[in-house]
Structures are given as structure tokens and as C-alpha cells.
Amino acid sequence: MDAGLLLLRIALAALLLGHAGQKSLGWFRGSGLEGTASMFHNLGFRPARPMVVAASLSETAGAALVLLGAATPLGAAVVVGTMTVAAAANADKGLWAHHGGYEVALVYALIGAALGFTGPGAYSVDALLGQARPAAWVGAGAVALGLAAAAPVLLRRRALLRRTGAQG
């Protein structure tokens, strides 16, 4: 089980770091800061450039915590929150990624949530600190914190889209 959790943490962290790199640095055929800012503006996330920076930093921080298995519930909350916002941005396109939907963000958020409940396993900083297997309420708290952190961003976006009459 511990090796499986390590593999899951490495995979999620690598994908999140790539996701952040696409946004901020243009890596992996991403749009980079300016291109992503234009997209964020069109999606109703404003001011767009600071929102891109915040999203990239959140994805990077969540990835680092998950990868190290350090403060795993906090890392899970960051992943859940960031990916909830990402999923909402694509909700109008439906679930499936091949139509531009929120499938990928949903999967990342669910993996983050699962790690909040299971903990990082034995091969982690948390294990060194005696925190490798959290109580169920800790996982629930991580998910709740992530959703609560996403709410102001999504409410602000919704208000802006209503004000401008845009879709999203």
C-alpha cells in the first residue's frame, strides 16, 4: 500500500507541476503567462495575470506538499481547491476532456481528496513525523478547506460574468 501511495503522489505531483509550468512558463506546449492570462480574462478570472500567478503557485505548492508527503492534508486541500476552480472554468463544456471539459481537473481533485483521507503512506515526511495515517475527519476537513478556498474565487468570477453578461 505504501508503494502505491508513493506512486500516486509522484504521478499527481508531476502532472500538477507540468500543469503549472504550462500556465506560467509555457512548458509542455502551454500558453505561458501572457497567453494564459488572456484565457483567464475570457473565462472571467480577473485580474487575469495575478490570477494565473496565484493558480500556478497554488498548483506548485500543492504538488510539492503531495510529492514530499509533507502536511499532506494541507496539500490535499490546495489541490482540491485549485482543481475545483479549474473544473468550474470548463464545466460548460461537459465532463470529457476531448471536448475541453473538466475531466482532468476532476481526476486531480479526487486524487488529492483521496490522499487527504489515506495520508501519504510510510515513504513521506509526514511518516517521519508520525502523521502518515490521518483520522477520517482530517480528510474531510482537507476537502472542506479546499472547497471553501475555491468558493470566493468562483463567486467573484460568477459576479463578474453576470455584470458583463458573459457566459461561463
Short mmCIF file of N, CA and C in Angstrom, two decimals:
data_model
loop_
_atom_site.label_atom_id
_atom_site.label_comp_id
_atom_site.label_asym_id
_atom_site.label_seq_id
_atom_site.Cartn_x
_atom_site.Cartn_y
_atom_site.Cartn_z
N MET A 1 0.81 -1.19 0.00
CA MET A 1 0.00 0.00 0.00
C MET A 1 0.86 1.26 0.00
N ASP A 2 1.92 1.27 0.77
CA ASP A 2 2.78 2.45 0.85
C ASP A 2 3.45 2.75 -0.47
N ALA A 3 3.87 1.73 -1.20
CA ALA A 3 4.49 1.95 -2.51
C ALA A 3 3.45 2.50 -3.49
N GLY A 4 2.23 2.04 -3.41
CA GLY A 4 1.16 2.55 -4.26
C GLY A 4 0.86 4.01 -3.97
N LEU A 5 0.82 4.38 -2.69
CA LEU A 5 0.60 5.78 -2.34
C LEU A 5 1.75 6.66 -2.82
N LEU A 6 2.97 6.16 -2.71
CA LEU A 6 4.12 6.92 -3.22
C LEU A 6 3.99 7.13 -4.72
N LEU A 7 3.66 6.09 -5.45
CA LEU A 7 3.50 6.20 -6.90
C LEU A 7 2.40 7.20 -7.24
N LEU A 8 1.29 7.13 -6.54
CA LEU A 8 0.18 8.05 -6.77
C LEU A 8 0.60 9.48 -6.49
N ARG A 9 1.33 9.70 -5.41
CA ARG A 9 1.80 11.05 -5.07
C ARG A 9 2.76 11.58 -6.12
N ILE A 10 3.68 10.74 -6.58
CA ILE A 10 4.65 11.17 -7.60
C ILE A 10 3.92 11.53 -8.89
N ALA A 11 2.97 10.71 -9.30
CA ALA A 11 2.24 10.96 -10.54
C ALA A 11 1.44 12.26 -10.45
N LEU A 12 0.69 12.43 -9.37
CA LEU A 12 -0.12 13.63 -9.22
C LEU A 12 0.77 14.87 -9.16
N ALA A 13 1.84 14.81 -8.40
CA ALA A 13 2.73 15.97 -8.29
C ALA A 13 3.36 16.32 -9.63
N ALA A 14 3.81 15.31 -10.37
CA ALA A 14 4.43 15.58 -11.68
C ALA A 14 3.42 16.22 -12.63
N LEU A 15 2.20 15.72 -12.64
CA LEU A 15 1.17 16.30 -13.51
C LEU A 15 0.81 17.72 -13.10
N LEU A 16 0.70 17.96 -11.81
CA LEU A 16 0.40 19.32 -11.34
C LEU A 16 1.53 20.29 -11.64
N LEU A 17 2.76 19.84 -11.47
CA LEU A 17 3.91 20.71 -11.80
C LEU A 17 3.92 21.02 -13.29
N GLY A 18 3.62 20.04 -14.12
CA GLY A 18 3.52 20.28 -15.56
C GLY A 18 2.41 21.26 -15.88
N HIS A 19 1.28 21.10 -15.22
CA HIS A 19 0.13 21.98 -15.40
C HIS A 19 0.50 23.42 -15.05
N ALA A 20 1.18 23.59 -13.93
CA ALA A 20 1.63 24.93 -13.52
C ALA A 20 2.64 25.49 -14.51
N GLY A 21 3.56 24.66 -14.98
CA GLY A 21 4.56 25.09 -15.94
C GLY A 21 3.96 25.52 -17.27
N GLN A 22 2.91 24.86 -17.67
CA GLN A 22 2.22 25.26 -18.91
C GLN A 22 1.68 26.68 -18.76
N LYS A 23 1.04 26.94 -17.63
CA LYS A 23 0.42 28.24 -17.38
C LYS A 23 1.44 29.36 -17.29
N SER A 24 2.43 29.17 -16.46
CA SER A 24 3.32 30.28 -16.12
C SER A 24 4.54 30.38 -17.01
N LEU A 25 5.04 29.26 -17.51
CA LEU A 25 6.30 29.26 -18.24
C LEU A 25 6.18 28.84 -19.70
N GLY A 26 5.01 28.39 -20.10
CA GLY A 26 4.83 27.95 -21.48
C GLY A 26 5.44 26.59 -21.77
N TRP A 27 5.77 25.83 -20.73
CA TRP A 27 6.33 24.49 -20.91
C TRP A 27 5.26 23.54 -21.44
N PHE A 28 5.70 22.47 -22.04
CA PHE A 28 4.82 21.39 -22.49
C PHE A 28 3.68 21.91 -23.38
N ARG A 29 4.06 22.78 -24.31
CA ARG A 29 3.13 23.36 -25.27
C ARG A 29 2.04 24.20 -24.61
N GLY A 30 2.36 24.76 -23.42
CA GLY A 30 1.41 25.64 -22.74
C GLY A 30 1.46 27.04 -23.31
N SER A 31 0.56 27.88 -22.84
CA SER A 31 0.43 29.24 -23.36
C SER A 31 1.32 30.25 -22.66
N GLY A 32 1.94 29.87 -21.54
CA GLY A 32 2.75 30.81 -20.79
C GLY A 32 1.89 31.84 -20.09
N LEU A 33 2.55 32.73 -19.37
CA LEU A 33 1.86 33.70 -18.53
C LEU A 33 0.92 34.60 -19.32
N GLU A 34 1.39 35.19 -20.39
CA GLU A 34 0.56 36.13 -21.15
C GLU A 34 -0.60 35.42 -21.86
N GLY A 35 -0.32 34.30 -22.50
CA GLY A 35 -1.39 33.56 -23.19
C GLY A 35 -2.43 33.04 -22.22
N THR A 36 -1.97 32.55 -21.07
CA THR A 36 -2.91 32.04 -20.07
C THR A 36 -3.69 33.18 -19.46
N ALA A 37 -3.05 34.32 -19.27
CA ALA A 37 -3.77 35.49 -18.73
C ALA A 37 -4.90 35.90 -19.66
N SER A 38 -4.67 35.85 -20.95
CA SER A 38 -5.72 36.18 -21.91
C SER A 38 -6.88 35.19 -21.78
N MET A 39 -6.55 33.91 -21.64
CA MET A 39 -7.57 32.88 -21.47
C MET A 39 -8.33 33.10 -20.16
N PHE A 40 -7.60 33.36 -19.06
CA PHE A 40 -8.24 33.59 -17.77
C PHE A 40 -9.19 34.79 -17.85
N HIS A 41 -8.76 35.86 -18.52
CA HIS A 41 -9.60 37.04 -18.68
C HIS A 41 -10.91 36.66 -19.36
N ASN A 42 -10.81 35.90 -20.44
CA ASN A 42 -12.00 35.47 -21.18
C ASN A 42 -12.90 34.55 -20.36
N LEU A 43 -12.31 33.81 -19.44
CA LEU A 43 -13.08 32.91 -18.59
C LEU A 43 -13.70 33.63 -17.38
N GLY A 44 -13.32 34.90 -17.18
CA GLY A 44 -13.87 35.67 -16.08
C GLY A 44 -13.03 35.69 -14.82
N PHE A 45 -11.80 35.24 -14.90
CA PHE A 45 -10.90 35.28 -13.75
C PHE A 45 -10.05 36.54 -13.87
N ARG A 46 -10.43 37.56 -13.08
CA ARG A 46 -9.76 38.85 -13.19
C ARG A 46 -9.44 39.39 -11.81
N PRO A 47 -8.33 40.12 -11.70
CA PRO A 47 -7.38 40.47 -12.75
C PRO A 47 -6.62 39.22 -13.20
N ALA A 48 -6.56 39.04 -14.49
CA ALA A 48 -6.13 37.77 -15.08
C ALA A 48 -4.69 37.40 -14.74
N ARG A 49 -3.76 38.32 -14.94
CA ARG A 49 -2.35 37.97 -14.73
C ARG A 49 -2.08 37.52 -13.28
N PRO A 50 -2.52 38.27 -12.28
CA PRO A 50 -2.33 37.79 -10.90
C PRO A 50 -3.06 36.48 -10.62
N MET A 51 -4.18 36.26 -11.27
CA MET A 51 -4.90 35.00 -11.08
C MET A 51 -4.10 33.83 -11.65
N VAL A 52 -3.43 34.05 -12.79
CA VAL A 52 -2.58 32.99 -13.36
C VAL A 52 -1.43 32.69 -12.40
N VAL A 53 -0.82 33.73 -11.88
CA VAL A 53 0.29 33.53 -10.93
C VAL A 53 -0.20 32.78 -9.70
N ALA A 54 -1.36 33.18 -9.17
CA ALA A 54 -1.91 32.50 -7.99
C ALA A 54 -2.22 31.03 -8.29
N ALA A 55 -2.79 30.77 -9.45
CA ALA A 55 -3.10 29.38 -9.83
C ALA A 55 -1.83 28.56 -9.96
N SER A 56 -0.83 29.12 -10.63
CA SER A 56 0.43 28.39 -10.82
C SER A 56 1.14 28.13 -9.51
N LEU A 57 1.16 29.14 -8.64
CA LEU A 57 1.81 28.96 -7.34
C LEU A 57 1.04 27.95 -6.49
N SER A 58 -0.28 27.98 -6.55
CA SER A 58 -1.08 27.02 -5.79
C SER A 58 -0.84 25.59 -6.28
N GLU A 59 -0.82 25.42 -7.60
CA GLU A 59 -0.55 24.09 -8.15
C GLU A 59 0.84 23.61 -7.76
N THR A 60 1.81 24.51 -7.79
CA THR A 60 3.18 24.14 -7.44
C THR A 60 3.29 23.80 -5.96
N ALA A 61 2.68 24.60 -5.11
CA ALA A 61 2.72 24.34 -3.67
C ALA A 61 2.02 23.02 -3.33
N GLY A 62 0.83 22.82 -3.91
CA GLY A 62 0.11 21.58 -3.68
C GLY A 62 0.92 20.38 -4.15
N ALA A 63 1.54 20.51 -5.32
CA ALA A 63 2.36 19.42 -5.87
C ALA A 63 3.54 19.11 -4.95
N ALA A 64 4.20 20.15 -4.46
CA ALA A 64 5.37 19.95 -3.59
C ALA A 64 4.98 19.23 -2.30
N LEU A 65 3.88 19.67 -1.68
CA LEU A 65 3.44 19.03 -0.44
C LEU A 65 3.04 17.58 -0.68
N VAL A 66 2.32 17.34 -1.76
CA VAL A 66 1.90 15.97 -2.09
C VAL A 66 3.12 15.10 -2.39
N LEU A 67 4.04 15.61 -3.19
CA LEU A 67 5.22 14.84 -3.56
C LEU A 67 6.03 14.42 -2.34
N LEU A 68 6.25 15.37 -1.45
CA LEU A 68 7.04 15.08 -0.24
C LEU A 68 6.25 14.31 0.81
N GLY A 69 4.93 14.33 0.67
CA GLY A 69 4.11 13.74 1.73
C GLY A 69 4.28 14.54 3.00
N ALA A 70 4.34 15.86 2.84
CA ALA A 70 4.54 16.78 3.97
C ALA A 70 3.28 17.62 4.13
N ALA A 71 2.75 17.66 5.34
CA ALA A 71 1.49 18.38 5.58
C ALA A 71 0.47 17.95 4.52
N THR A 72 0.35 16.66 4.35
CA THR A 72 -0.48 16.10 3.29
C THR A 72 -1.91 16.60 3.30
N PRO A 73 -2.57 16.74 4.43
CA PRO A 73 -3.94 17.29 4.39
C PRO A 73 -3.97 18.70 3.80
N LEU A 74 -2.98 19.52 4.12
CA LEU A 74 -2.92 20.86 3.55
C LEU A 74 -2.67 20.77 2.04
N GLY A 75 -1.75 19.92 1.62
CA GLY A 75 -1.51 19.73 0.19
C GLY A 75 -2.76 19.26 -0.52
N ALA A 76 -3.49 18.34 0.10
CA ALA A 76 -4.74 17.85 -0.47
C ALA A 76 -5.74 18.98 -0.62
N ALA A 77 -5.84 19.83 0.40
CA ALA A 77 -6.76 20.97 0.35
C ALA A 77 -6.40 21.92 -0.79
N VAL A 78 -5.12 22.18 -0.97
CA VAL A 78 -4.67 23.07 -2.04
C VAL A 78 -5.04 22.47 -3.41
N VAL A 79 -4.79 21.19 -3.57
CA VAL A 79 -5.11 20.52 -4.84
C VAL A 79 -6.62 20.54 -5.08
N VAL A 80 -7.40 20.20 -4.07
CA VAL A 80 -8.86 20.19 -4.22
C VAL A 80 -9.36 21.59 -4.59
N GLY A 81 -8.89 22.60 -3.89
CA GLY A 81 -9.34 23.97 -4.16
C GLY A 81 -8.97 24.45 -5.54
N THR A 82 -7.72 24.28 -5.90
CA THR A 82 -7.25 24.75 -7.20
C THR A 82 -7.94 24.02 -8.34
N MET A 83 -8.08 22.72 -8.21
CA MET A 83 -8.70 21.95 -9.27
C MET A 83 -10.21 22.14 -9.33
N THR A 84 -10.83 22.51 -8.22
CA THR A 84 -12.25 22.85 -8.25
C THR A 84 -12.47 24.09 -9.09
N VAL A 85 -11.61 25.09 -8.92
CA VAL A 85 -11.70 26.30 -9.74
C VAL A 85 -11.46 25.95 -11.21
N ALA A 86 -10.46 25.13 -11.47
CA ALA A 86 -10.17 24.73 -12.86
C ALA A 86 -11.34 23.97 -13.47
N ALA A 87 -11.95 23.09 -12.71
CA ALA A 87 -13.09 22.33 -13.21
C ALA A 87 -14.26 23.25 -13.52
N ALA A 88 -14.51 24.20 -12.65
CA ALA A 88 -15.63 25.13 -12.86
C ALA A 88 -15.44 25.94 -14.13
N ALA A 89 -14.21 26.27 -14.45
CA ALA A 89 -13.94 27.06 -15.65
C ALA A 89 -14.32 26.32 -16.92
N ASN A 90 -14.32 25.00 -16.86
CA ASN A 90 -14.63 24.18 -18.03
C ASN A 90 -15.96 23.43 -17.91
N ALA A 91 -16.72 23.73 -16.89
CA ALA A 91 -17.96 22.99 -16.64
C ALA A 91 -18.96 23.11 -17.78
N ASP A 92 -18.97 24.25 -18.45
CA ASP A 92 -19.94 24.43 -19.53
C ASP A 92 -19.65 23.55 -20.75
N LYS A 93 -18.46 22.95 -20.78
CA LYS A 93 -18.09 22.09 -21.90
C LYS A 93 -18.38 20.62 -21.60
N GLY A 94 -18.90 20.34 -20.42
CA GLY A 94 -19.20 18.96 -20.05
C GLY A 94 -18.02 18.28 -19.39
N LEU A 95 -18.17 17.01 -19.12
CA LEU A 95 -17.17 16.24 -18.38
C LEU A 95 -15.92 15.92 -19.19
N TRP A 96 -16.07 15.45 -20.40
CA TRP A 96 -14.96 14.79 -21.09
C TRP A 96 -13.93 15.77 -21.64
N ALA A 97 -12.67 15.45 -21.40
CA ALA A 97 -11.55 16.31 -21.79
C ALA A 97 -11.45 16.51 -23.29
N HIS A 98 -11.81 15.52 -24.08
CA HIS A 98 -11.67 15.68 -25.53
C HIS A 98 -12.62 16.74 -26.09
N HIS A 99 -13.57 17.19 -25.27
CA HIS A 99 -14.44 18.31 -25.64
C HIS A 99 -14.08 19.56 -24.85
N GLY A 100 -12.91 19.54 -24.19
CA GLY A 100 -12.49 20.69 -23.38
C GLY A 100 -13.10 20.71 -22.00
N GLY A 101 -13.65 19.59 -21.57
CA GLY A 101 -14.35 19.51 -20.29
C GLY A 101 -13.45 19.43 -19.08
N TYR A 102 -14.06 19.19 -17.95
CA TYR A 102 -13.38 19.27 -16.65
C TYR A 102 -12.87 17.93 -16.13
N GLU A 103 -12.82 16.93 -16.96
CA GLU A 103 -12.41 15.58 -16.56
C GLU A 103 -11.06 15.56 -15.85
N VAL A 104 -10.06 16.19 -16.42
CA VAL A 104 -8.70 16.15 -15.85
C VAL A 104 -8.67 16.83 -14.49
N ALA A 105 -9.26 18.02 -14.40
CA ALA A 105 -9.28 18.73 -13.11
C ALA A 105 -10.02 17.92 -12.05
N LEU A 106 -11.10 17.27 -12.45
CA LEU A 106 -11.86 16.43 -11.52
C LEU A 106 -11.02 15.27 -11.01
N VAL A 107 -10.31 14.61 -11.91
CA VAL A 107 -9.47 13.48 -11.50
C VAL A 107 -8.37 13.94 -10.55
N TYR A 108 -7.71 15.05 -10.86
CA TYR A 108 -6.66 15.56 -9.97
C TYR A 108 -7.25 15.90 -8.59
N ALA A 109 -8.41 16.55 -8.57
CA ALA A 109 -9.05 16.91 -7.30
C ALA A 109 -9.42 15.66 -6.50
N LEU A 110 -9.95 14.64 -7.17
CA LEU A 110 -10.32 13.41 -6.47
C LEU A 110 -9.10 12.68 -5.92
N ILE A 111 -8.00 12.68 -6.67
CA ILE A 111 -6.78 12.06 -6.16
C ILE A 111 -6.28 12.83 -4.95
N GLY A 112 -6.30 14.16 -5.04
CA GLY A 112 -5.90 14.97 -3.89
C GLY A 112 -6.76 14.68 -2.68
N ALA A 113 -8.08 14.61 -2.89
CA ALA A 113 -9.00 14.30 -1.80
C ALA A 113 -8.71 12.93 -1.20
N ALA A 114 -8.50 11.95 -2.06
CA ALA A 114 -8.21 10.59 -1.58
C ALA A 114 -6.95 10.58 -0.71
N LEU A 115 -5.93 11.32 -1.13
CA LEU A 115 -4.71 11.39 -0.33
C LEU A 115 -4.95 12.09 1.01
N GLY A 116 -5.88 13.03 1.03
CA GLY A 116 -6.26 13.66 2.29
C GLY A 116 -6.84 12.65 3.27
N PHE A 117 -7.57 11.68 2.75
CA PHE A 117 -8.16 10.65 3.60
C PHE A 117 -7.18 9.53 3.95
N THR A 118 -6.37 9.10 2.99
CA THR A 118 -5.48 7.97 3.23
C THR A 118 -4.18 8.37 3.92
N GLY A 119 -3.77 9.62 3.71
CA GLY A 119 -2.45 10.05 4.13
C GLY A 119 -1.44 9.63 3.07
N PRO A 120 -0.19 10.04 3.24
CA PRO A 120 0.82 9.82 2.20
C PRO A 120 1.49 8.46 2.23
N GLY A 121 1.30 7.71 3.30
CA GLY A 121 1.98 6.43 3.42
C GLY A 121 3.32 6.55 4.13
N ALA A 122 4.00 5.43 4.21
CA ALA A 122 5.23 5.34 5.00
C ALA A 122 6.40 6.11 4.40
N TYR A 123 6.41 6.28 3.09
CA TYR A 123 7.54 6.93 2.42
C TYR A 123 7.25 8.42 2.27
N SER A 124 7.27 9.13 3.42
CA SER A 124 6.88 10.53 3.40
C SER A 124 7.45 11.27 4.60
N VAL A 125 7.45 12.57 4.49
CA VAL A 125 7.84 13.43 5.61
C VAL A 125 6.84 13.25 6.75
N ASP A 126 5.57 13.20 6.40
CA ASP A 126 4.54 13.02 7.45
C ASP A 126 4.79 11.75 8.26
N ALA A 127 5.22 10.67 7.61
CA ALA A 127 5.50 9.42 8.32
C ALA A 127 6.65 9.62 9.31
N LEU A 128 7.66 10.38 8.88
CA LEU A 128 8.78 10.66 9.79
C LEU A 128 8.31 11.42 11.03
N LEU A 129 7.22 12.18 10.87
CA LEU A 129 6.67 12.97 11.97
C LEU A 129 5.53 12.26 12.69
N GLY A 130 5.27 11.00 12.31
CA GLY A 130 4.21 10.23 12.95
C GLY A 130 2.81 10.62 12.49
N GLN A 131 2.69 11.21 11.31
CA GLN A 131 1.39 11.68 10.81
C GLN A 131 0.98 11.02 9.50
N ALA A 132 1.44 9.81 9.23
CA ALA A 132 1.21 9.17 7.93
C ALA A 132 -0.22 8.67 7.73
N ARG A 133 -0.95 8.41 8.78
CA ARG A 133 -2.31 7.86 8.68
C ARG A 133 -3.28 8.76 9.44
N PRO A 134 -3.83 9.78 8.79
CA PRO A 134 -4.72 10.69 9.50
C PRO A 134 -6.09 10.07 9.77
N ALA A 135 -6.78 10.65 10.73
CA ALA A 135 -8.15 10.24 11.00
C ALA A 135 -9.04 10.68 9.84
N ALA A 136 -10.18 10.02 9.69
CA ALA A 136 -11.09 10.33 8.58
C ALA A 136 -11.52 11.79 8.59
N TRP A 137 -11.70 12.36 9.78
CA TRP A 137 -12.14 13.75 9.84
C TRP A 137 -11.10 14.69 9.26
N VAL A 138 -9.83 14.30 9.26
CA VAL A 138 -8.78 15.13 8.68
C VAL A 138 -8.95 15.21 7.15
N GLY A 139 -9.24 14.08 6.54
CA GLY A 139 -9.51 14.08 5.10
C GLY A 139 -10.73 14.91 4.75
N ALA A 140 -11.78 14.76 5.53
CA ALA A 140 -13.00 15.55 5.30
C ALA A 140 -12.71 17.04 5.48
N GLY A 141 -11.89 17.35 6.47
CA GLY A 141 -11.51 18.74 6.69
C GLY A 141 -10.69 19.30 5.53
N ALA A 142 -9.80 18.47 4.98
CA ALA A 142 -9.00 18.91 3.84
C ALA A 142 -9.88 19.22 2.63
N VAL A 143 -10.84 18.36 2.37
CA VAL A 143 -11.76 18.58 1.25
C VAL A 143 -12.59 19.84 1.51
N ALA A 144 -13.11 19.99 2.72
CA ALA A 144 -13.91 21.17 3.06
C ALA A 144 -13.09 22.45 2.94
N LEU A 145 -11.85 22.42 3.40
CA LEU A 145 -10.98 23.59 3.29
C LEU A 145 -10.71 23.95 1.83
N GLY A 146 -10.44 22.94 1.01
CA GLY A 146 -10.20 23.18 -0.41
C GLY A 146 -11.42 23.80 -1.09
N LEU A 147 -12.60 23.26 -0.80
CA LEU A 147 -13.82 23.80 -1.40
C LEU A 147 -14.11 25.22 -0.89
N ALA A 148 -13.85 25.44 0.40
CA ALA A 148 -14.06 26.78 0.96
C ALA A 148 -13.10 27.80 0.35
N ALA A 149 -11.87 27.37 0.06
CA ALA A 149 -10.91 28.28 -0.56
C ALA A 149 -11.28 28.59 -2.00
N ALA A 150 -11.89 27.64 -2.69
CA ALA A 150 -12.31 27.86 -4.08
C ALA A 150 -13.52 28.78 -4.17
N ALA A 151 -14.37 28.76 -3.16
CA ALA A 151 -15.64 29.49 -3.22
C ALA A 151 -15.49 30.98 -3.51
N PRO A 152 -14.63 31.74 -2.83
CA PRO A 152 -14.55 33.17 -3.14
C PRO A 152 -14.10 33.45 -4.58
N VAL A 153 -13.20 32.65 -5.09
CA VAL A 153 -12.74 32.83 -6.47
C VAL A 153 -13.89 32.59 -7.43
N LEU A 154 -14.64 31.52 -7.19
CA LEU A 154 -15.75 31.19 -8.08
C LEU A 154 -16.89 32.19 -7.95
N LEU A 155 -17.16 32.67 -6.75
CA LEU A 155 -18.22 33.66 -6.56
C LEU A 155 -17.85 34.99 -7.22
N ARG A 156 -16.58 35.37 -7.11
CA ARG A 156 -16.12 36.60 -7.76
C ARG A 156 -16.25 36.47 -9.28
N ARG A 157 -15.85 35.34 -9.81
CA ARG A 157 -15.97 35.09 -11.25
C ARG A 157 -17.43 35.15 -11.68
N ARG A 158 -18.28 34.51 -10.93
CA ARG A 158 -19.71 34.48 -11.26
C ARG A 158 -20.29 35.89 -11.29
N ALA A 159 -19.94 36.70 -10.29
CA ALA A 159 -20.43 38.08 -10.24
C ALA A 159 -19.92 38.89 -11.43
N LEU A 160 -18.67 38.70 -11.78
CA LEU A 160 -18.10 39.43 -12.91
C LEU A 160 -18.78 39.01 -14.21
N LEU A 161 -18.99 37.71 -14.39
CA LEU A 161 -19.65 37.24 -15.61
C LEU A 161 -21.08 37.76 -15.70
N ARG A 162 -21.77 37.83 -14.59
CA ARG A 162 -23.13 38.38 -14.59
C ARG A 162 -23.12 39.87 -14.95
N ARG A 163 -22.16 40.58 -14.37
CA ARG A 163 -22.05 42.02 -14.64
C ARG A 163 -21.76 42.30 -16.11
N THR A 164 -20.94 41.48 -16.71
CA THR A 164 -20.55 41.71 -18.10
C THR A 164 -21.47 41.00 -19.10
N GLY A 165 -22.36 40.15 -18.60
CA GLY A 165 -23.25 39.41 -19.48
C GLY A 165 -22.58 38.29 -20.24
N ALA A 166 -21.37 37.90 -19.79
CA ALA A 166 -20.61 36.83 -20.47
C ALA A 166 -21.10 35.47 -20.02
N GLN A 167 -20.74 34.45 -20.78
CA GLN A 167 -21.05 33.06 -20.44
C GLN A 167 -19.90 32.48 -19.64
N GLY A 168 -20.16 31.44 -18.85
CA GLY A 168 -19.07 30.77 -18.18
C GLY A 168 -19.45 29.92 -17.06
#
